[in-house]
Tab-separated table of C-alpha atoms in Angstrom:
chain	number	residue	atom	x	y	z
A	1	MET	CA	0.000	0.000	0.000
A	2	PHE	CA	1.295	3.473	-1.013
A	3	GLU	CA	4.677	2.078	-2.146
A	4	SER	CA	4.714	4.122	-5.366
A	5	VAL	CA	4.480	7.474	-3.548
A	6	ASP	CA	6.209	6.658	-0.276
A	7	ASP	CA	9.434	8.483	-1.141
A	8	VAL	CA	7.479	11.670	-1.933
A	9	LEU	CA	5.010	11.621	0.954
A	10	ARG	CA	7.066	10.148	3.796
A	11	PRO	CA	9.040	13.364	4.566
A	12	ILE	CA	5.773	15.344	4.770
A	13	ARG	CA	4.210	12.727	6.992
A	14	ASP	CA	7.279	12.585	9.234
A	15	LYS	CA	7.152	16.346	9.759
A	16	TYR	CA	3.390	16.218	10.342
A	17	VAL	CA	3.800	13.542	13.009
A	18	ALA	CA	6.722	15.353	14.650
A	19	ASP	CA	5.105	18.820	14.809
A	20	ARG	CA	1.455	17.670	15.033
A	21	PHE	CA	0.594	20.022	12.161
A	22	ALA	CA	1.948	20.680	8.667
A	23	PHE	CA	1.367	23.231	5.912
A	24	ILE	CA	2.001	22.104	2.329
A	25	ASN	CA	2.084	24.832	-0.295
A	26	GLY	CA	-0.183	24.581	-3.299
A	27	SER	CA	2.470	24.055	-5.963
A	28	ASP	CA	3.835	21.058	-4.048
A	29	MET	CA	0.306	19.705	-3.575
A	30	GLN	CA	-0.387	19.989	-7.299
A	31	ASP	CA	2.683	17.856	-7.988
A	32	ILE	CA	1.632	15.361	-5.319
A	33	VAL	CA	-1.948	14.894	-6.522
A	34	SER	CA	-0.712	14.579	-10.106
A	35	LYS	CA	1.482	11.675	-8.980
A	36	LEU	CA	-1.627	10.223	-7.298
A	37	GLY	CA	-3.672	10.261	-10.496
A	38	ALA	CA	-5.059	13.798	-10.889
A	39	THR	CA	-5.371	15.006	-14.467
A	40	GLN	CA	-4.653	18.598	-15.461
A	41	SER	CA	-8.196	19.087	-16.730
A	42	ASP	CA	-9.615	17.901	-13.400
A	43	LEU	CA	-7.291	20.219	-11.481
A	44	GLU	CA	-8.776	23.110	-13.440
A	45	LYS	CA	-12.334	21.880	-12.839
A	46	LEU	CA	-11.639	21.640	-9.097
A	47	ARG	CA	-11.092	25.396	-8.963
A	48	GLU	CA	-14.729	25.978	-10.025
A	49	VAL	CA	-16.560	23.168	-8.211
A	50	SER	CA	-17.718	25.466	-5.387
A	51	ASP	CA	-19.965	27.353	-7.830
A	52	ASN	CA	-22.527	24.557	-7.341
A	53	LEU	CA	-22.983	24.626	-3.551
A	54	ALA	CA	-26.208	24.943	-1.559
A	55	PRO	CA	-27.256	27.283	1.292
A	56	ASP	CA	-25.693	26.251	4.594
A	57	PRO	CA	-28.171	24.947	7.217
A	58	THR	CA	-27.050	27.294	10.043
A	59	LEU	CA	-24.677	29.985	8.720
A	60	GLU	CA	-25.993	32.835	6.559
A	61	PHE	CA	-22.575	33.696	5.118
A	62	ARG	CA	-21.754	30.179	3.930
A	63	GLU	CA	-22.661	27.760	1.140
A	64	SER	CA	-21.910	24.072	1.616
A	65	LYS	CA	-22.153	20.399	0.715
A	66	ASN	CA	-20.801	17.361	2.530
A	67	GLY	CA	-20.297	13.614	2.314
A	68	ARG	CA	-18.935	10.694	4.353
A	69	TYR	CA	-16.038	8.478	3.283
A	70	TYR	CA	-14.867	5.307	5.026
A	71	ILE	CA	-11.097	4.743	4.781
A	72	ASP	CA	-10.725	0.973	5.002
A	73	TYR	CA	-7.061	-0.030	5.120
A	74	GLU	CA	-7.973	-3.685	5.646
A	75	ALA	CA	-9.750	-3.752	2.279
A	76	SER	CA	-7.326	-1.174	0.759
A	77	GLU	CA	-10.159	1.099	-0.338
A	78	ILE	CA	-12.105	4.262	0.394
A	79	ILE	CA	-15.883	4.070	-0.051
A	80	ARG	CA	-18.596	6.746	-0.016
A	81	THR	CA	-21.165	6.006	2.658
A	82	VAL	CA	-24.812	6.970	2.915
A	83	GLN	CA	-25.574	10.632	3.631
A	84	GLN	CA	-26.005	11.272	7.369
A	85	PRO	CA	-26.645	14.237	9.676
A	86	PHE	CA	-23.607	15.956	11.153
A	87	VAL	CA	-23.149	17.100	14.735
A	88	LEU	CA	-20.341	18.569	16.863
A	89	SER	CA	-20.672	19.236	20.577
A	90	VAL	CA	-19.134	21.493	23.207
A	91	ALA	CA	-17.606	18.342	24.711
A	92	GLU	CA	-15.632	17.974	21.471
A	93	ASP	CA	-14.101	21.482	21.853
A	94	PHE	CA	-16.628	23.110	19.484
A	95	LYS	CA	-18.396	26.059	21.100
A	96	ARG	CA	-20.883	27.810	18.800
A	97	HIS	CA	-24.605	28.621	18.616
A	98	ASP	CA	-25.250	25.360	16.717
A	99	SER	CA	-23.112	23.086	18.927
A	100	GLY	CA	-24.954	19.827	19.569
A	101	GLN	CA	-27.434	20.529	16.770
A	102	LEU	CA	-28.019	17.921	14.073
A	103	ARG	CA	-27.222	19.613	10.772
A	104	LYS	CA	-28.257	18.231	7.392
A	105	PHE	CA	-26.121	19.319	4.443
A	106	ALA	CA	-26.680	18.915	0.725
A	107	ASP	CA	-24.884	15.918	-0.795
A	108	ILE	CA	-21.469	16.047	-2.399
A	109	GLU	CA	-22.184	15.097	-6.016
A	110	ASN	CA	-20.174	13.714	-8.916
A	111	ASP	CA	-18.886	17.116	-10.047
A	112	LEU	CA	-16.548	16.860	-7.037
A	113	GLN	CA	-16.540	13.162	-6.228
A	114	GLY	CA	-15.808	12.148	-9.821
A	115	ASN	CA	-12.839	14.517	-10.016
A	116	THR	CA	-9.481	12.717	-10.113
A	117	ALA	CA	-7.809	15.566	-8.182
A	118	PHE	CA	-10.338	15.195	-5.373
A	119	ARG	CA	-9.802	11.438	-5.288
A	120	ALA	CA	-6.055	12.054	-5.121
A	121	LEU	CA	-6.611	14.308	-2.087
A	122	LEU	CA	-8.521	11.464	-0.402
A	123	ILE	CA	-5.592	9.125	-1.061
A	124	PHE	CA	-3.155	11.735	0.256
A	125	LYS	CA	-5.219	12.049	3.463
A	126	ALA	CA	-5.338	8.265	3.833
A	127	TYR	CA	-1.537	8.093	3.553
A	128	MET	CA	-0.936	10.909	6.029
A	129	THR	CA	-3.167	9.368	8.686
A	130	TYR	CA	-2.120	5.737	8.194
A	131	GLN	CA	-1.107	4.122	11.494
A	132	THR	CA	-0.765	7.464	13.289
A	133	ALA	CA	-0.831	7.368	17.071
A	134	VAL	CA	-3.069	10.164	18.349
A	135	ARG	CA	-4.220	11.527	21.677
A	136	GLN	CA	-7.468	9.604	22.014
A	137	ARG	CA	-10.910	11.154	22.265
A	138	PRO	CA	-13.632	9.540	24.405
A	139	SER	CA	-16.052	7.028	22.838
A	140	LEU	CA	-14.172	6.448	19.589
A	141	ASP	CA	-12.983	3.022	18.432
A	142	TYR	CA	-9.190	3.099	18.477
A	143	GLN	CA	-8.996	-0.692	18.066
A	144	THR	CA	-9.644	-0.356	14.340
A	145	ALA	CA	-7.035	0.830	11.835
A	146	ASN	CA	-9.752	2.489	9.762
A	147	TRP	CA	-11.089	6.062	9.678
A	148	ILE	CA	-14.298	7.931	8.938
A	149	CYS	CA	-13.759	11.105	6.889
A	150	THR	CA	-16.467	13.760	6.686
A	151	LEU	CA	-15.744	15.980	3.705
A	152	PHE	CA	-17.063	19.546	3.437
A	153	ASN	CA	-16.947	21.734	0.345
A	154	LEU	CA	-17.460	25.264	1.706
A	155	ARG	CA	-17.733	28.765	0.315
A	156	VAL	CA	-17.557	31.642	2.799
A	157	ILE	CA	-19.019	34.916	1.526
A	158	THR	CA	-18.544	38.530	2.588
A	159	ARG	CA	-20.708	41.242	1.079
A	160	PRO	CA	-21.812	44.730	2.157
A	161	GLY	CA	-23.597	44.266	5.494
A	162	LEU	CA	-22.370	40.688	6.042
A	163	ILE	CA	-18.903	39.520	7.168
A	164	GLY	CA	-17.958	35.941	6.365
A	165	GLU	CA	-16.325	34.064	9.243
A	166	PRO	CA	-14.400	30.916	8.262
A	167	ALA	CA	-14.359	30.047	11.994
A	168	LEU	CA	-17.156	31.936	13.741
A	169	GLU	CA	-16.554	29.703	16.774
A	170	GLY	CA	-13.155	31.266	17.490
A	171	VAL	CA	-10.421	28.997	18.866
A	172	HIS	CA	-11.633	25.423	18.547
A	173	SER	CA	-11.037	21.832	17.637
A	174	ASP	CA	-13.235	19.927	15.209
A	175	GLY	CA	-14.091	16.898	17.353
A	176	VAL	CA	-11.914	14.591	15.247
A	177	ASP	CA	-8.400	13.131	15.149
A	178	HIS	CA	-7.121	14.800	11.979
A	179	THR	CA	-8.315	17.982	10.251
A	180	MET	CA	-7.149	18.820	6.725
A	181	THR	CA	-8.044	22.091	4.971
A	182	THR	CA	-7.376	22.639	1.254
A	183	PHE	CA	-7.775	25.955	-0.566
A	184	LEU	CA	-9.601	25.996	-3.913
A	185	GLY	CA	-9.726	29.705	-4.638
A	186	SER	CA	-10.967	33.154	-3.682
A	187	ARG	CA	-12.368	36.339	-5.143
A	188	ASN	CA	-11.820	39.856	-3.826
A	189	MET	CA	-10.080	38.501	-0.703
A	190	GLU	CA	-7.940	41.059	1.110
A	191	LYS	CA	-4.260	40.102	1.045
A	192	LEU	CA	-3.977	39.447	4.802
A	193	ALA	CA	-7.500	38.085	5.366
A	194	ALA	CA	-8.597	34.617	6.499
A	195	LYS	CA	-5.362	33.668	8.246
A	196	THR	CA	-5.283	30.449	10.235
A	197	ARG	CA	-3.602	30.393	13.624
A	198	ILE	CA	-2.461	27.171	15.306
A	199	HIS	CA	-2.774	27.225	19.099
A	200	ASP	CA	-1.543	25.047	21.931
A	201	VAL	CA	-4.275	22.800	23.280
A	202	LYS	CA	-4.170	24.827	26.534
A	203	GLU	CA	-5.866	27.786	24.789
A	204	ALA	CA	-9.507	28.295	25.828
A	205	ASN	CA	-12.243	27.289	23.402
A	206	GLY	CA	-14.303	30.099	21.888
A	207	VAL	CA	-11.703	32.848	22.265
A	208	ARG	CA	-11.632	35.182	19.246
A	209	TRP	CA	-8.632	34.681	16.963
A	210	ASN	CA	-7.209	38.115	17.861
A	211	GLU	CA	-7.757	37.723	21.618
A	212	ALA	CA	-5.902	34.424	22.052
A	213	ALA	CA	-2.905	34.277	24.362
A	214	PRO	CA	0.387	34.928	22.506
A	215	GLU	CA	2.178	32.311	24.595
A	216	TYR	CA	-0.105	29.627	23.154
A	217	LEU	CA	0.308	30.676	19.511
A	218	LEU	CA	2.355	28.060	17.618
A	219	ALA	CA	2.075	29.199	13.995
A	220	GLU	CA	0.152	31.347	11.537
A	221	VAL	CA	-0.498	30.438	7.892
A	222	GLN	CA	-2.695	31.698	5.088
A	223	HIS	CA	-4.387	29.637	2.393
A	224	SER	CA	-3.895	31.770	-0.712
A	225	GLU	CA	-2.495	29.519	-3.479
A	226	PHE	CA	-4.597	26.839	-5.181
A	227	LEU	CA	-4.309	23.602	-3.130
A	228	ASP	CA	-2.516	25.183	-0.151
A	229	THR	CA	-3.159	22.507	2.482
A	230	LEU	CA	-2.981	22.499	6.265
A	231	MET	CA	-3.099	19.350	8.385
A	232	ILE	CA	-3.625	19.325	12.167
A	233	PHE	CA	-3.684	16.646	14.861
A	234	ASP	CA	-7.069	17.939	15.954
A	235	HIS	CA	-7.102	16.760	19.577
A	236	GLU	CA	-3.538	17.998	20.170
A	237	ARG	CA	-3.690	21.430	18.550
A	238	LYS	CA	-6.450	24.032	18.322
A	239	HIS	CA	-6.954	26.568	15.568
A	240	SER	CA	-8.753	29.796	14.665
A	241	VAL	CA	-9.286	31.768	11.452
A	242	SER	CA	-9.589	35.526	10.986
A	243	PRO	CA	-12.587	36.952	9.042
A	244	LEU	CA	-12.818	37.112	5.261
A	245	MET	CA	-12.200	40.778	4.540
A	246	PRO	CA	-12.648	42.150	0.979
A	247	GLU	CA	-10.149	44.157	-1.012
A	248	ASP	CA	-13.068	46.159	-2.421
A	249	PRO	CA	-15.617	46.645	0.410
A	250	SER	CA	-18.350	47.519	-2.079
A	251	ASP	CA	-18.089	44.122	-3.818
A	252	LEU	CA	-18.668	40.488	-2.844
A	253	ALA	CA	-15.722	38.423	-1.578
A	254	ARG	CA	-15.583	34.636	-1.389
A	255	ARG	CA	-13.234	31.883	-0.203
A	256	ASP	CA	-13.602	28.252	-1.311
A	257	MET	CA	-12.267	25.304	0.669
A	258	LEU	CA	-12.324	21.553	1.068
A	259	ILE	CA	-12.344	20.454	4.719
A	260	PHE	CA	-11.552	16.837	5.617
A	261	PHE	CA	-12.585	15.851	9.178
A	262	THR	CA	-11.158	12.409	9.974
A	263	ARG	CA	-11.709	10.374	13.129
A	264	LYS	CA	-12.148	6.848	14.378
A	265	PRO	CA	-15.679	5.383	14.258
A	266	ALA	CA	-17.920	6.335	17.155
A	267	VAL	CA	-18.989	3.810	19.771
A	268	GLU	CA	-22.140	3.865	21.863
A	269	GLY	CA	-22.246	6.963	24.039
A	270	HIS	CA	-20.715	9.266	21.433
A	271	ILE	CA	-22.981	12.013	20.070
A	272	SER	CA	-22.366	10.772	16.499
A	273	PHE	CA	-22.837	7.046	17.200
A	274	GLU	CA	-26.199	6.828	15.405
A	275	HIS	CA	-24.807	8.741	12.418
A	276	ASP	CA	-21.788	6.562	11.601
A	277	LYS	CA	-23.487	4.172	9.192
A	278	ARG	CA	-21.100	2.521	6.769
A	279	ASN	CA	-23.441	1.252	4.070
A	280	PRO	CA	-22.602	2.635	0.607
A	281	HIS	CA	-24.291	5.690	-0.848
A	282	SER	CA	-26.881	4.481	-3.390
A	283	GLU	CA	-26.968	7.584	-5.630
A	284	TYR	CA	-23.287	8.604	-5.500
A	285	PRO	CA	-21.258	5.421	-4.907
A	286	LEU	CA	-17.477	5.648	-4.852
A	287	ASN	CA	-14.675	3.143	-4.445
A	288	VAL	CA	-11.072	4.428	-4.448
A	289	ASN	CA	-8.402	1.733	-4.588
A	290	LEU	CA	-5.496	2.236	-2.145
A	291	ARG	CA	-3.341	-0.570	-3.543
């Protein structure tokens, strides 16, 4: 498994494991996904896929779709599972007005799922998380080698009278073991806007990005180049993102991302236990070979 790309990906994975986060610039990621099967035409299509999103269920300034993917190392495959509600709780370090609320998102469709660059990103994520030892969260099954990945395609929008917040919740974790964020593009985004800060786990949840304690700040990055990618050991680092500010305040600004939330399957007692079904999606099936 992964032998053909091990020499390329191992140094990135080693740094990720050592630092518990890693930022890979977009030009390097384009080379990586090309080696993993992405075609040039699909890379170009990926830049525009966020034009087909739906209204977000709880955030006025966001458009979204999501889908679940089961990374099965035992079978050497990734499969798309049935669409399920999504929920994050305060107990999982997510403090927002919709914490604990079941949210139903529109389905990821074949315009994204059928894209070879997207499939290459799934394979990249599967490599980076393979056999990683993590600080364990309660009520997740760490006896299995496999992972559940919830994928979000998100567009954050700022327009006159409305400020888009990539992380309205302030400093937070995402209730998972690994978070990966990949930049698809932007329009009218101010040069220093939407910066991501990585914080020590000691930082308080819900603190605004600009009010966090300097002694807990570990790094600051900005997604600005196509396929800029950040990976975080989610239960060992927290993060925050500054608002999406426009270059031209009179015009609409947008920021398009893919967000990969990856954790072990839930066991009974976890808030997501009833929503971790692994049967395949009937309308949008997918099987990605990891051999």
